[in-house]
PDB file of C-alpha atoms in Angstrom:
ATOM      1  CA  MET A   1       0.000   0.000   0.000  1.00  0.00           C
ATOM      2  CA  ALA A   2       2.517   2.555  -1.120  1.00  0.00           C
ATOM      3  CA  GLY A   3      -0.335   4.763  -2.270  1.00  0.00           C
ATOM      4  CA  LEU A   4      -1.896   4.868   1.152  1.00  0.00           C
ATOM      5  CA  LYS A   5       1.378   5.759   2.840  1.00  0.00           C
ATOM      6  CA  ALA A   6       1.949   8.523   0.299  1.00  0.00           C
ATOM      7  CA  LEU A   7      -1.553   9.847   0.882  1.00  0.00           C
ATOM      8  CA  VAL A   8      -0.986   9.939   4.621  1.00  0.00           C
ATOM      9  CA  ALA A   9       2.272  11.813   4.085  1.00  0.00           C
ATOM     10  CA  LEU A  10       0.551  14.271   1.769  1.00  0.00           C
ATOM     11  CA  ALA A  11      -2.264  14.885   4.206  1.00  0.00           C
ATOM     12  CA  PHE A  12       0.327  15.541   6.892  1.00  0.00           C
ATOM     13  CA  GLY A  13       2.121  17.970   4.571  1.00  0.00           C
ATOM     14  CA  ALA A  14      -1.066  19.833   3.751  1.00  0.00           C
ATOM     15  CA  THR A  15      -1.852  20.136   7.429  1.00  0.00           C
ATOM     16  CA  ILE A  16       1.623  21.509   8.149  1.00  0.00           C
ATOM     17  CA  GLY A  17       1.187  24.077   5.391  1.00  0.00           C
ATOM     18  CA  LEU A  18      -2.204  25.154   6.661  1.00  0.00           C
ATOM     19  CA  THR A  19      -0.824  25.319  10.201  1.00  0.00           C
ATOM     20  CA  PHE A  20       1.810  27.792   9.044  1.00  0.00           C
ATOM     21  CA  LEU A  21      -0.941  29.836   7.432  1.00  0.00           C
ATOM     22  CA  PHE A  22      -3.125  29.780  10.543  1.00  0.00           C
ATOM     23  CA  LEU A  23      -0.122  30.722  12.682  1.00  0.00           C
ATOM     24  CA  ALA A  24       0.513  33.710  10.447  1.00  0.00           C
ATOM     25  CA  CYS A  25      -3.095  34.810  10.733  1.00  0.00           C
ATOM     26  CA  ALA A  26      -4.152  33.916  14.220  1.00  0.00           C
ATOM     27  CA  LEU A  27      -1.197  34.369  16.573  1.00  0.00           C
ATOM     28  CA  PRO A  28      -2.307  36.952  19.136  1.00  0.00           C
ATOM     29  CA  GLN A  29       0.497  39.392  18.350  1.00  0.00           C
ATOM     30  CA  TYR A  30      -0.437  39.313  14.625  1.00  0.00           C
ATOM     31  CA  ALA A  31      -4.209  38.638  14.633  1.00  0.00           C
ATOM     32  CA  ASN A  32      -4.688  39.747  11.077  1.00  0.00           C
ATOM     33  CA  TRP A  33      -6.562  37.592   8.590  1.00  0.00           C
ATOM     34  CA  TRP A  34      -5.604  39.283   5.334  1.00  0.00           C
ATOM     35  CA  PRO A  35      -2.950  36.642   4.428  1.00  0.00           C
ATOM     36  CA  PHE A  36      -5.675  34.018   4.469  1.00  0.00           C
ATOM     37  CA  PHE A  37      -6.580  35.049   0.932  1.00  0.00           C
ATOM     38  CA  VAL A  38      -3.706  32.906  -0.387  1.00  0.00           C
ATOM     39  CA  VAL A  39      -6.078  29.980   0.132  1.00  0.00           C
ATOM     40  CA  VAL A  40      -7.766  31.159  -3.059  1.00  0.00           C
ATOM     41  CA  PHE A  41      -4.509  30.495  -4.913  1.00  0.00           C
ATOM     42  CA  TYR A  42      -4.121  27.103  -3.245  1.00  0.00           C
ATOM     43  CA  VAL A  43      -7.580  26.097  -4.383  1.00  0.00           C
ATOM     44  CA  LEU A  44      -7.207  27.449  -7.906  1.00  0.00           C
ATOM     45  CA  SER A  45      -3.685  26.177  -8.603  1.00  0.00           C
ATOM     46  CA  PRO A  46      -4.554  22.566  -9.551  1.00  0.00           C
ATOM     47  CA  VAL A  47      -7.589  23.584 -11.593  1.00  0.00           C
ATOM     48  CA  PRO A  48      -5.859  24.385 -14.927  1.00  0.00           C
ATOM     49  CA  SER A  49      -3.981  21.089 -14.975  1.00  0.00           C
ATOM     50  CA  LEU A  50      -7.125  19.159 -14.146  1.00  0.00           C
ATOM     51  CA  ILE A  51      -9.042  20.872 -16.929  1.00  0.00           C
ATOM     52  CA  ALA A  52      -6.187  20.332 -19.384  1.00  0.00           C
ATOM     53  CA  ARG A  53      -5.849  16.632 -18.717  1.00  0.00           C
ATOM     54  CA  ARG A  54      -9.605  16.205 -18.891  1.00  0.00           C
ATOM     55  CA  VAL A  55      -9.883  18.071 -22.176  1.00  0.00           C
ATOM     56  CA  SER A  56      -6.855  16.498 -23.867  1.00  0.00           C
ATOM     57  CA  GLU A  57      -7.758  12.911 -23.138  1.00  0.00           C
ATOM     58  CA  ASP A  58      -5.430  11.413 -25.744  1.00  0.00           C
ATOM     59  CA  SER A  59      -2.180  11.939 -23.923  1.00  0.00           C
ATOM     60  CA  GLY A  60       1.234  11.017 -25.193  1.00  0.00           C
ATOM     61  CA  GLY A  61       2.692  14.227 -26.421  1.00  0.00           C
ATOM     62  CA  SER A  62       2.433  17.730 -25.190  1.00  0.00           C
ATOM     63  CA  ASN A  63      -0.104  20.084 -26.635  1.00  0.00           C
ATOM     64  CA  PRO A  64      -0.903  23.791 -26.422  1.00  0.00           C
ATOM     65  CA  CYS A  65      -3.672  23.169 -23.928  1.00  0.00           C
ATOM     66  CA  LYS A  66      -1.353  21.543 -21.388  1.00  0.00           C
ATOM     67  CA  GLU A  67       1.287  24.217 -21.866  1.00  0.00           C
ATOM     68  CA  MET A  68      -1.300  26.899 -21.283  1.00  0.00           C
ATOM     69  CA  ALA A  69      -2.291  25.044 -18.111  1.00  0.00           C
ATOM     70  CA  TYR A  70       1.310  25.003 -16.866  1.00  0.00           C
ATOM     71  CA  PHE A  71       1.573  28.711 -17.674  1.00  0.00           C
ATOM     72  CA  ILE A  72      -1.544  29.595 -15.646  1.00  0.00           C
ATOM     73  CA  THR A  73      -0.536  27.288 -12.803  1.00  0.00           C
ATOM     74  CA  THR A  74       2.808  29.041 -12.538  1.00  0.00           C
ATOM     75  CA  ILE A  75       1.074  32.403 -12.456  1.00  0.00           C
ATOM     76  CA  LEU A  76      -1.119  31.215  -9.587  1.00  0.00           C
ATOM     77  CA  VAL A  77       1.856  29.791  -7.662  1.00  0.00           C
ATOM     78  CA  VAL A  78       3.895  32.963  -8.012  1.00  0.00           C
ATOM     79  CA  SER A  79       0.836  34.997  -7.011  1.00  0.00           C
ATOM     80  CA  ALA A  80       0.577  33.045  -3.775  1.00  0.00           C
ATOM     81  CA  PHE A  81       4.115  34.158  -3.011  1.00  0.00           C
ATOM     82  CA  GLY A  82       3.544  37.694  -4.228  1.00  0.00           C
ATOM     83  CA  LEU A  83       0.467  38.411  -2.143  1.00  0.00           C
ATOM     84  CA  PRO A  84       2.041  38.191   1.348  1.00  0.00           C
ATOM     85  CA  ILE A  85       5.142  40.077   0.191  1.00  0.00           C
ATOM     86  CA  VAL A  86       3.031  42.922  -1.145  1.00  0.00           C
ATOM     87  CA  LEU A  87       0.876  42.881   1.986  1.00  0.00           C
ATOM     88  CA  ALA A  88       4.007  43.161   4.106  1.00  0.00           C
ATOM     89  CA  ARG A  89       5.262  46.095   2.045  1.00  0.00           C
ATOM     90  CA  ALA A  90       2.083  47.827   1.101  1.00  0.00           C
ATOM     91  CA  PRO A  91       1.170  50.952   2.842  1.00  0.00           C
ATOM     92  CA  ILE A  92       4.687  52.271   3.418  1.00  0.00           C
ATOM     93  CA  ILE A  93       3.985  53.840   6.802  1.00  0.00           C
ATOM     94  CA  ASN A  94       1.987  51.020   8.354  1.00  0.00           C
ATOM     95  CA  PRO A  95       2.046  47.759   6.369  1.00  0.00           C
ATOM     96  CA  VAL A  96      -0.984  45.491   6.449  1.00  0.00           C
ATOM     97  CA  ILE A  97       0.961  42.578   7.908  1.00  0.00           C
ATOM     98  CA  GLN A  98       4.344  42.384   9.578  1.00  0.00           C
ATOM     99  CA  VAL A  99       7.420  40.560   8.335  1.00  0.00           C
ATOM    100  CA  GLY A 100       6.844  37.594  10.660  1.00  0.00           C
ATOM    101  CA  PRO A 101       3.477  36.503   9.263  1.00  0.00           C
ATOM    102  CA  CYS A 102       4.810  37.153   5.769  1.00  0.00           C
ATOM    103  CA  CYS A 103       7.615  34.629   6.329  1.00  0.00           C
ATOM    104  CA  LEU A 104       5.178  32.173   7.888  1.00  0.00           C
ATOM    105  CA  VAL A 105       2.884  32.412   4.886  1.00  0.00           C
ATOM    106  CA  LEU A 106       5.819  31.926   2.515  1.00  0.00           C
ATOM    107  CA  ALA A 107       6.887  28.796   4.417  1.00  0.00           C
ATOM    108  CA  GLY A 108       3.314  27.547   4.317  1.00  0.00           C
ATOM    109  CA  ASN A 109       3.229  28.217   0.564  1.00  0.00           C
ATOM    110  CA  VAL A 110       6.312  26.091  -0.042  1.00  0.00           C
ATOM    111  CA  VAL A 111       4.909  23.182   1.968  1.00  0.00           C
ATOM    112  CA  THR A 112       1.444  23.388   0.457  1.00  0.00           C
ATOM    113  CA  PHE A 113       2.544  23.607  -3.157  1.00  0.00           C
ATOM    114  CA  LEU A 114       5.004  20.736  -2.695  1.00  0.00           C
ATOM    115  CA  THR A 115       2.065  18.784  -1.300  1.00  0.00           C
ATOM    116  CA  ILE A 116      -0.159  19.598  -4.252  1.00  0.00           C
ATOM    117  CA  TRP A 117       2.633  18.651  -6.630  1.00  0.00           C
ATOM    118  CA  GLY A 118       3.207  15.419  -4.764  1.00  0.00           C
ATOM    119  CA  PHE A 119      -0.486  14.674  -4.983  1.00  0.00           C
ATOM    120  CA  PHE A 120      -0.317  14.985  -8.754  1.00  0.00           C
ATOM    121  CA  ILE A 121       2.711  12.709  -8.860  1.00  0.00           C
ATOM    122  CA  ILE A 122       1.135   9.903  -6.869  1.00  0.00           C
ATOM    123  CA  ALA A 123      -2.204  10.300  -8.632  1.00  0.00           C
ATOM    124  CA  ASP A 124      -0.403   9.733 -11.936  1.00  0.00           C
ATOM    125  CA  SER A 125       1.954   6.960 -10.904  1.00  0.00           C
ATOM    126  CA  ASP A 126       1.065   3.496 -12.074  1.00  0.00           C
ATOM    127  CA  ASP A 127       1.602   1.625  -8.843  1.00  0.00           C
ATOM    128  CA  VAL A 128      -1.465   3.199  -7.288  1.00  0.00           C
ATOM    129  CA  GLU A 129      -4.087   0.520  -7.634  1.00  0.00           C
ATOM    130  CA  TYR A 130      -7.054   2.851  -7.543  1.00  0.00           C
ATOM    131  CA  SER A 131      -6.871   5.291 -10.411  1.00  0.00           C
ATOM    132  CA  MET A 132      -8.443   8.565  -9.491  1.00  0.00           C
ATOM    133  CA  TRP A 133      -8.728  10.023 -12.946  1.00  0.00           C
TER     134      TRP A 133
ATOM    135  CA  MET B   1      15.270   8.174   2.892  1.00  0.00           C
ATOM    136  CA  PRO B   2      17.312   7.026  -0.181  1.00  0.00           C
ATOM    137  CA  GLY B   3      14.403   4.812  -1.145  1.00  0.00           C
ATOM    138  CA  CYS B   4      12.140   7.814  -0.970  1.00  0.00           C
ATOM    139  CA  CYS B   5      14.496   9.762  -3.248  1.00  0.00           C
ATOM    140  CA  ILE B   6      14.575   6.936  -5.777  1.00  0.00           C
ATOM    141  CA  ALA B   7      10.795   6.705  -5.730  1.00  0.00           C
ATOM    142  CA  LEU B   8      10.574  10.442  -6.281  1.00  0.00           C
ATOM    143  CA  ARG B   9      12.989  10.284  -9.204  1.00  0.00           C
ATOM    144  CA  GLU B  10      11.082   7.450 -10.799  1.00  0.00           C
ATOM    145  CA  ASN B  11       7.768   9.151 -10.375  1.00  0.00           C
ATOM    146  CA  VAL B  12       8.682  12.721 -11.213  1.00  0.00           C
ATOM    147  CA  GLY B  13       8.366  11.892 -14.880  1.00  0.00           C
ATOM    148  CA  SER B  14       4.725  11.150 -14.523  1.00  0.00           C
ATOM    149  CA  PHE B  15       3.916  14.711 -13.550  1.00  0.00           C
ATOM    150  CA  CYS B  16       4.693  15.754 -17.087  1.00  0.00           C
ATOM    151  CA  GLU B  17       4.223  12.669 -19.213  1.00  0.00           C
ATOM    152  CA  ASN B  18       7.183  11.689 -21.358  1.00  0.00           C
ATOM    153  CA  TRP B  19       9.522  13.718 -19.198  1.00  0.00           C
ATOM    154  CA  GLY B  20      12.397  11.889 -20.883  1.00  0.00           C
ATOM    155  CA  GLU B  21      11.583  13.341 -24.264  1.00  0.00           C
ATOM    156  CA  ALA B  22      13.584  16.474 -24.918  1.00  0.00           C
ATOM    157  CA  GLY B  23      10.805  18.341 -26.711  1.00  0.00           C
ATOM    158  CA  GLU B  24       8.307  17.678 -23.967  1.00  0.00           C
ATOM    159  CA  ARG B  25      10.652  18.791 -21.252  1.00  0.00           C
ATOM    160  CA  ARG B  26      11.553  21.882 -23.179  1.00  0.00           C
ATOM    161  CA  ASN B  27       7.925  22.880 -23.673  1.00  0.00           C
ATOM    162  CA  PHE B  28       7.164  22.211 -20.021  1.00  0.00           C
ATOM    163  CA  LEU B  29      10.081  24.281 -18.751  1.00  0.00           C
ATOM    164  CA  ALA B  30       9.413  27.097 -21.223  1.00  0.00           C
ATOM    165  CA  SER B  31       5.786  27.325 -20.089  1.00  0.00           C
ATOM    166  CA  ILE B  32       6.843  27.424 -16.441  1.00  0.00           C
ATOM    167  CA  ALA B  33       9.498  30.065 -17.085  1.00  0.00           C
ATOM    168  CA  ALA B  34       7.122  32.217 -19.096  1.00  0.00           C
ATOM    169  CA  GLY B  35       4.460  32.038 -16.406  1.00  0.00           C
ATOM    170  CA  ALA B  36       6.947  32.949 -13.701  1.00  0.00           C
ATOM    171  CA  LEU B  37       8.302  35.938 -15.626  1.00  0.00           C
ATOM    172  CA  PHE B  38       4.810  37.161 -16.449  1.00  0.00           C
ATOM    173  CA  SER B  39       3.489  37.011 -12.925  1.00  0.00           C
ATOM    174  CA  VAL B  40       6.628  38.465 -11.325  1.00  0.00           C
ATOM    175  CA  GLY B  41       6.300  41.388 -13.707  1.00  0.00           C
ATOM    176  CA  TRP B  42       2.694  42.019 -12.781  1.00  0.00           C
ATOM    177  CA  TRP B  43       3.376  41.646  -9.067  1.00  0.00           C
ATOM    178  CA  CYS B  44       6.145  44.259  -9.319  1.00  0.00           C
ATOM    179  CA  VAL B  45       3.662  46.803 -10.597  1.00  0.00           C
ATOM    180  CA  ILE B  46       0.981  45.710  -8.110  1.00  0.00           C
ATOM    181  CA  ASP B  47       3.527  46.295  -5.367  1.00  0.00           C
ATOM    182  CA  ALA B  48       4.347  49.763  -6.679  1.00  0.00           C
ATOM    183  CA  ALA B  49       0.666  50.638  -7.052  1.00  0.00           C
ATOM    184  CA  ALA B  50      -0.069  49.482  -3.527  1.00  0.00           C
ATOM    185  CA  ARG B  51       2.848  51.354  -2.021  1.00  0.00           C
ATOM    186  CA  TYR B  52       2.306  54.606  -3.889  1.00  0.00           C
ATOM    187  CA  PRO B  53      -1.437  55.096  -4.275  1.00  0.00           C
ATOM    188  CA  ASP B  54      -1.003  58.815  -4.754  1.00  0.00           C
ATOM    189  CA  HIS B  55      -1.517  60.097  -8.281  1.00  0.00           C
ATOM    190  CA  LYS B  56       1.539  62.323  -8.130  1.00  0.00           C
ATOM    191  CA  ASP B  57       3.910  59.525  -7.138  1.00  0.00           C
ATOM    192  CA  PHE B  58       2.522  57.066  -9.644  1.00  0.00           C
ATOM    193  CA  ASN B  59       0.409  58.406 -12.465  1.00  0.00           C
ATOM    194  CA  HIS B  60      -2.373  55.906 -13.054  1.00  0.00           C
ATOM    195  CA  ALA B  61      -2.130  56.320 -16.823  1.00  0.00           C
ATOM    196  CA  TYR B  62       1.192  54.457 -16.680  1.00  0.00           C
ATOM    197  CA  HIS B  63      -0.692  51.203 -16.231  1.00  0.00           C
ATOM    198  CA  VAL B  64      -1.669  51.330 -19.909  1.00  0.00           C
ATOM    199  CA  CYS B  65       1.824  50.162 -20.837  1.00  0.00           C
ATOM    200  CA  GLY B  66       1.556  46.869 -19.023  1.00  0.00           C
ATOM    201  CA  VAL B  67      -1.959  46.241 -20.276  1.00  0.00           C
ATOM    202  CA  VAL B  68      -0.823  46.780 -23.853  1.00  0.00           C
ATOM    203  CA  ALA B  69       2.152  44.464 -23.269  1.00  0.00           C
ATOM    204  CA  THR B  70      -0.177  41.776 -21.939  1.00  0.00           C
ATOM    205  CA  PHE B  71      -2.522  42.163 -24.870  1.00  0.00           C
ATOM    206  CA  ALA B  72       0.442  42.008 -27.242  1.00  0.00           C
ATOM    207  CA  MET B  73       1.612  38.817 -25.550  1.00  0.00           C
ATOM    208  CA  LEU B  74      -1.829  37.342 -26.158  1.00  0.00           C
ATOM    209  CA  MET B  75      -1.640  38.384 -29.812  1.00  0.00           C
ATOM    210  CA  VAL B  76       1.836  36.972 -30.360  1.00  0.00           C
ATOM    211  CA  ASN B  77       1.098  33.662 -28.720  1.00  0.00           C
ATOM    212  CA  THR B  78      -2.264  32.925 -30.300  1.00  0.00           C
ATOM    213  CA  VAL B  79      -0.605  32.356 -33.674  1.00  0.00           C
ATOM    214  CA  SER B  80       1.286  29.108 -34.023  1.00  0.00           C
ATOM    215  CA  SER B  81       4.485  29.077 -36.020  1.00  0.00           C
ATOM    216  CA  GLY B  82       2.959  26.608 -38.441  1.00  0.00           C
ATOM    217  CA  GLN B  83       0.258  29.107 -39.297  1.00  0.00           C
ATOM    218  CA  VAL B  84       2.816  31.795 -40.004  1.00  0.00           C
ATOM    219  CA  ARG B  85       4.800  29.466 -42.257  1.00  0.00           C
ATOM    220  CA  GLY B  86       1.552  28.396 -43.901  1.00  0.00           C
ATOM    221  CA  ASP B  87       2.283  24.660 -43.682  1.00  0.00           C
ATOM    222  CA  LEU B  88      -0.821  23.686 -41.767  1.00  0.00           C
ATOM    223  CA  TYR B  89      -3.650  21.785 -43.389  1.00  0.00           C
ATOM    224  CA  THR B  90      -6.138  24.556 -42.733  1.00  0.00           C
ATOM    225  CA  ASP B  91      -5.540  28.196 -43.414  1.00  0.00           C
ATOM    226  CA  GLY B  92      -7.687  29.606 -40.663  1.00  0.00           C
ATOM    227  CA  CYS B  93      -9.906  32.495 -41.565  1.00  0.00           C
ATOM    228  CA  ILE B  94      -7.280  34.891 -42.878  1.00  0.00           C
ATOM    229  CA  GLY B  95      -4.545  32.582 -44.147  1.00  0.00           C
ATOM    230  CA  PRO B  96      -0.774  32.798 -43.625  1.00  0.00           C
ATOM    231  CA  TYR B  97      -0.600  36.425 -44.699  1.00  0.00           C
ATOM    232  CA  GLY B  98      -3.205  37.387 -42.156  1.00  0.00           C
ATOM    233  CA  ALA B  99      -1.304  35.402 -39.538  1.00  0.00           C
ATOM    234  CA  ARG B 100       1.897  37.230 -40.429  1.00  0.00           C
ATOM    235  CA  ILE B 101       0.206  40.616 -40.229  1.00  0.00           C
ATOM    236  CA  TRP B 102      -1.370  39.667 -36.877  1.00  0.00           C
ATOM    237  CA  LEU B 103       1.993  38.515 -35.515  1.00  0.00           C
ATOM    238  CA  PHE B 104       3.660  41.654 -36.855  1.00  0.00           C
ATOM    239  CA  LEU B 105       1.105  43.871 -35.123  1.00  0.00           C
ATOM    240  CA  GLY B 106       1.517  41.890 -31.904  1.00  0.00           C
ATOM    241  CA  LEU B 107       5.297  42.259 -31.956  1.00  0.00           C
ATOM    242  CA  MET B 108       4.924  45.949 -32.734  1.00  0.00           C
ATOM    243  CA  LEU B 109       2.715  46.405 -29.685  1.00  0.00           C
ATOM    244  CA  SER B 110       5.245  44.404 -27.631  1.00  0.00           C
ATOM    245  CA  PHE B 111       8.189  46.562 -28.604  1.00  0.00           C
ATOM    246  CA  GLY B 112       6.058  49.667 -28.361  1.00  0.00           C
ATOM    247  CA  SER B 113       5.103  48.986 -24.784  1.00  0.00           C
ATOM    248  CA  LEU B 114       8.725  48.238 -23.922  1.00  0.00           C
ATOM    249  CA  ILE B 115       9.833  51.540 -25.408  1.00  0.00           C
ATOM    250  CA  GLY B 116       6.968  53.308 -23.666  1.00  0.00           C
ATOM    251  CA  ALA B 117       8.088  51.849 -20.364  1.00  0.00           C
ATOM    252  CA  CYS B 118      11.650  53.081 -20.981  1.00  0.00           C
ATOM    253  CA  TRP B 119      10.250  56.496 -21.749  1.00  0.00           C
ATOM    254  CA  ILE B 120       8.198  56.540 -18.545  1.00  0.00           C
ATOM    255  CA  LEU B 121      11.169  55.399 -16.492  1.00  0.00           C
ATOM    256  CA  PHE B 122      13.565  57.996 -17.849  1.00  0.00           C
ATOM    257  CA  GLY B 123      11.169  60.828 -18.543  1.00  0.00           C
ATOM    258  CA  ALA B 124       9.320  60.796 -15.269  1.00  0.00           C
ATOM    259  CA  TYR B 125      11.600  59.111 -12.763  1.00  0.00           C
ATOM    260  CA  VAL B 126      15.206  59.662 -13.839  1.00  0.00           C
ATOM    261  CA  ILE B 127      15.529  63.049 -15.496  1.00  0.00           C
ATOM    262  CA  ASN B 128      12.917  65.187 -13.745  1.00  0.00           C
ATOM    263  CA  VAL B 129      13.719  64.118 -10.234  1.00  0.00           C
ATOM    264  CA  SER B 130      13.092  66.295  -7.264  1.00  0.00           C
ATOM    265  CA  VAL B 131      13.873  65.544  -3.643  1.00  0.00           C
ATOM    266  CA  ASP B 132      10.628  63.746  -2.933  1.00  0.00           C
ATOM    267  CA  THR B 133      10.493  61.650  -6.100  1.00  0.00           C
ATOM    268  CA  HIS B 134      10.192  57.941  -5.442  1.00  0.00           C
ATOM    269  CA  THR B 135      11.800  55.984  -8.250  1.00  0.00           C
ATOM    270  CA  TRP B 136      10.337  52.546  -7.504  1.00  0.00           C
ATOM    271  CA  PRO B 137       7.108  53.072  -9.519  1.00  0.00           C
ATOM    272  CA  GLY B 138       9.097  53.862 -12.657  1.00  0.00           C
ATOM    273  CA  VAL B 139      11.428  50.931 -12.111  1.00  0.00           C
ATOM    274  CA  ALA B 140       8.423  48.689 -11.500  1.00  0.00           C
ATOM    275  CA  ILE B 141       6.748  49.782 -14.737  1.00  0.00           C
ATOM    276  CA  PHE B 142       9.947  49.141 -16.639  1.00  0.00           C
ATOM    277  CA  LEU B 143      10.503  45.760 -14.968  1.00  0.00           C
ATOM    278  CA  GLN B 144       6.923  44.768 -15.653  1.00  0.00           C
ATOM    279  CA  ASN B 145       7.180  45.470 -19.338  1.00  0.00           C
ATOM    280  CA  LEU B 146      10.611  43.894 -19.642  1.00  0.00           C
ATOM    281  CA  LEU B 147       9.486  40.711 -17.890  1.00  0.00           C
ATOM    282  CA  ILE B 148       6.256  40.458 -19.868  1.00  0.00           C
ATOM    283  CA  PHE B 149       8.253  40.920 -23.051  1.00  0.00           C
ATOM    284  CA  PHE B 150      10.699  38.173 -22.061  1.00  0.00           C
ATOM    285  CA  SER B 151       7.806  35.970 -21.032  1.00  0.00           C
ATOM    286  CA  SER B 152       6.174  36.471 -24.401  1.00  0.00           C
ATOM    287  CA  ILE B 153       9.404  35.655 -26.219  1.00  0.00           C
ATOM    288  CA  VAL B 154      10.096  32.581 -24.078  1.00  0.00           C
ATOM    289  CA  TYR B 155       6.560  31.299 -24.525  1.00  0.00           C
ATOM    290  CA  LYS B 156       6.719  31.892 -28.270  1.00  0.00           C
ATOM    291  CA  ILE B 157      10.251  30.743 -29.105  1.00  0.00           C
ATOM    292  CA  GLY B 158      11.077  28.465 -26.192  1.00  0.00           C
ATOM    293  CA  ARG B 159       8.507  25.863 -27.146  1.00  0.00           C
ATOM    294  CA  THR B 160       8.801  23.490 -30.058  1.00  0.00           C
ATOM    295  CA  GLU B 161       5.692  22.494 -31.927  1.00  0.00           C
ATOM    296  CA  GLU B 162       7.001  19.170 -33.234  1.00  0.00           C
ATOM    297  CA  SER B 163       5.716  17.207 -30.278  1.00  0.00           C
ATOM    298  CA  TRP B 164       2.148  18.438 -30.655  1.00  0.00           C
ATOM    299  CA  ASN B 165      -0.149  15.792 -32.016  1.00  0.00           C
TER     300      ASN B 165
END
């Protein structure tokens, strides 16, 4: 049951990532929920790839649709990193969030996107007996 | 842990099918690089706009440059190279000449926005500086257009079309 072990590891990773995000938002000295909007990017980031592999069913070979999906996915991933940085810089006098939560969100981003990527890898690998798509 | 690494190396290919094939890998990496350049460019200008909301630090009309660059990127990358060469089975609605004219206009808009960004940077933020001029908005506009231009070029030229079915 390699697939099950991998799924457990991925669930653990996703939880770690979300914990970083909650720490950034909810610690009493920060207590500012603006960074939580990166969840939108987390949710949207796998969508282009899913659509692309559903639309281009006959795989074996790249095609413009998949490349477009990679392009949009990269935009979403970079946006998840850009949002906390801009929030930590944005009004010059009194930024929306401090540097600490910004770093926490960035760490959470790394963990979460690695998890999503890992999920795609194990969902595609052949030794998983239940094929999800 | 080494077993985990081996498993990862064996499975990483399945994220992008046929990872071993050079054309596939090249298209994959070019798409990723283009997306990264594009979004970093836009986030630069979002950062500048958020930091300097005042009209006199950052004239809002300067955003036109980036919008035109984005539109030009769309124009350049909607034409495939096969259409420009005219060796596809179908001509599309305007044929290879139309495709060439479309691509030409797109590249013109691309270069135009790049030159416009240079003009904004030097005209408004380098030459006419006073004590309280912040230069980051001009640099951000320039960076945005430069990165979108590079992204457009990478997405257009970096990918091969041989591996498309």
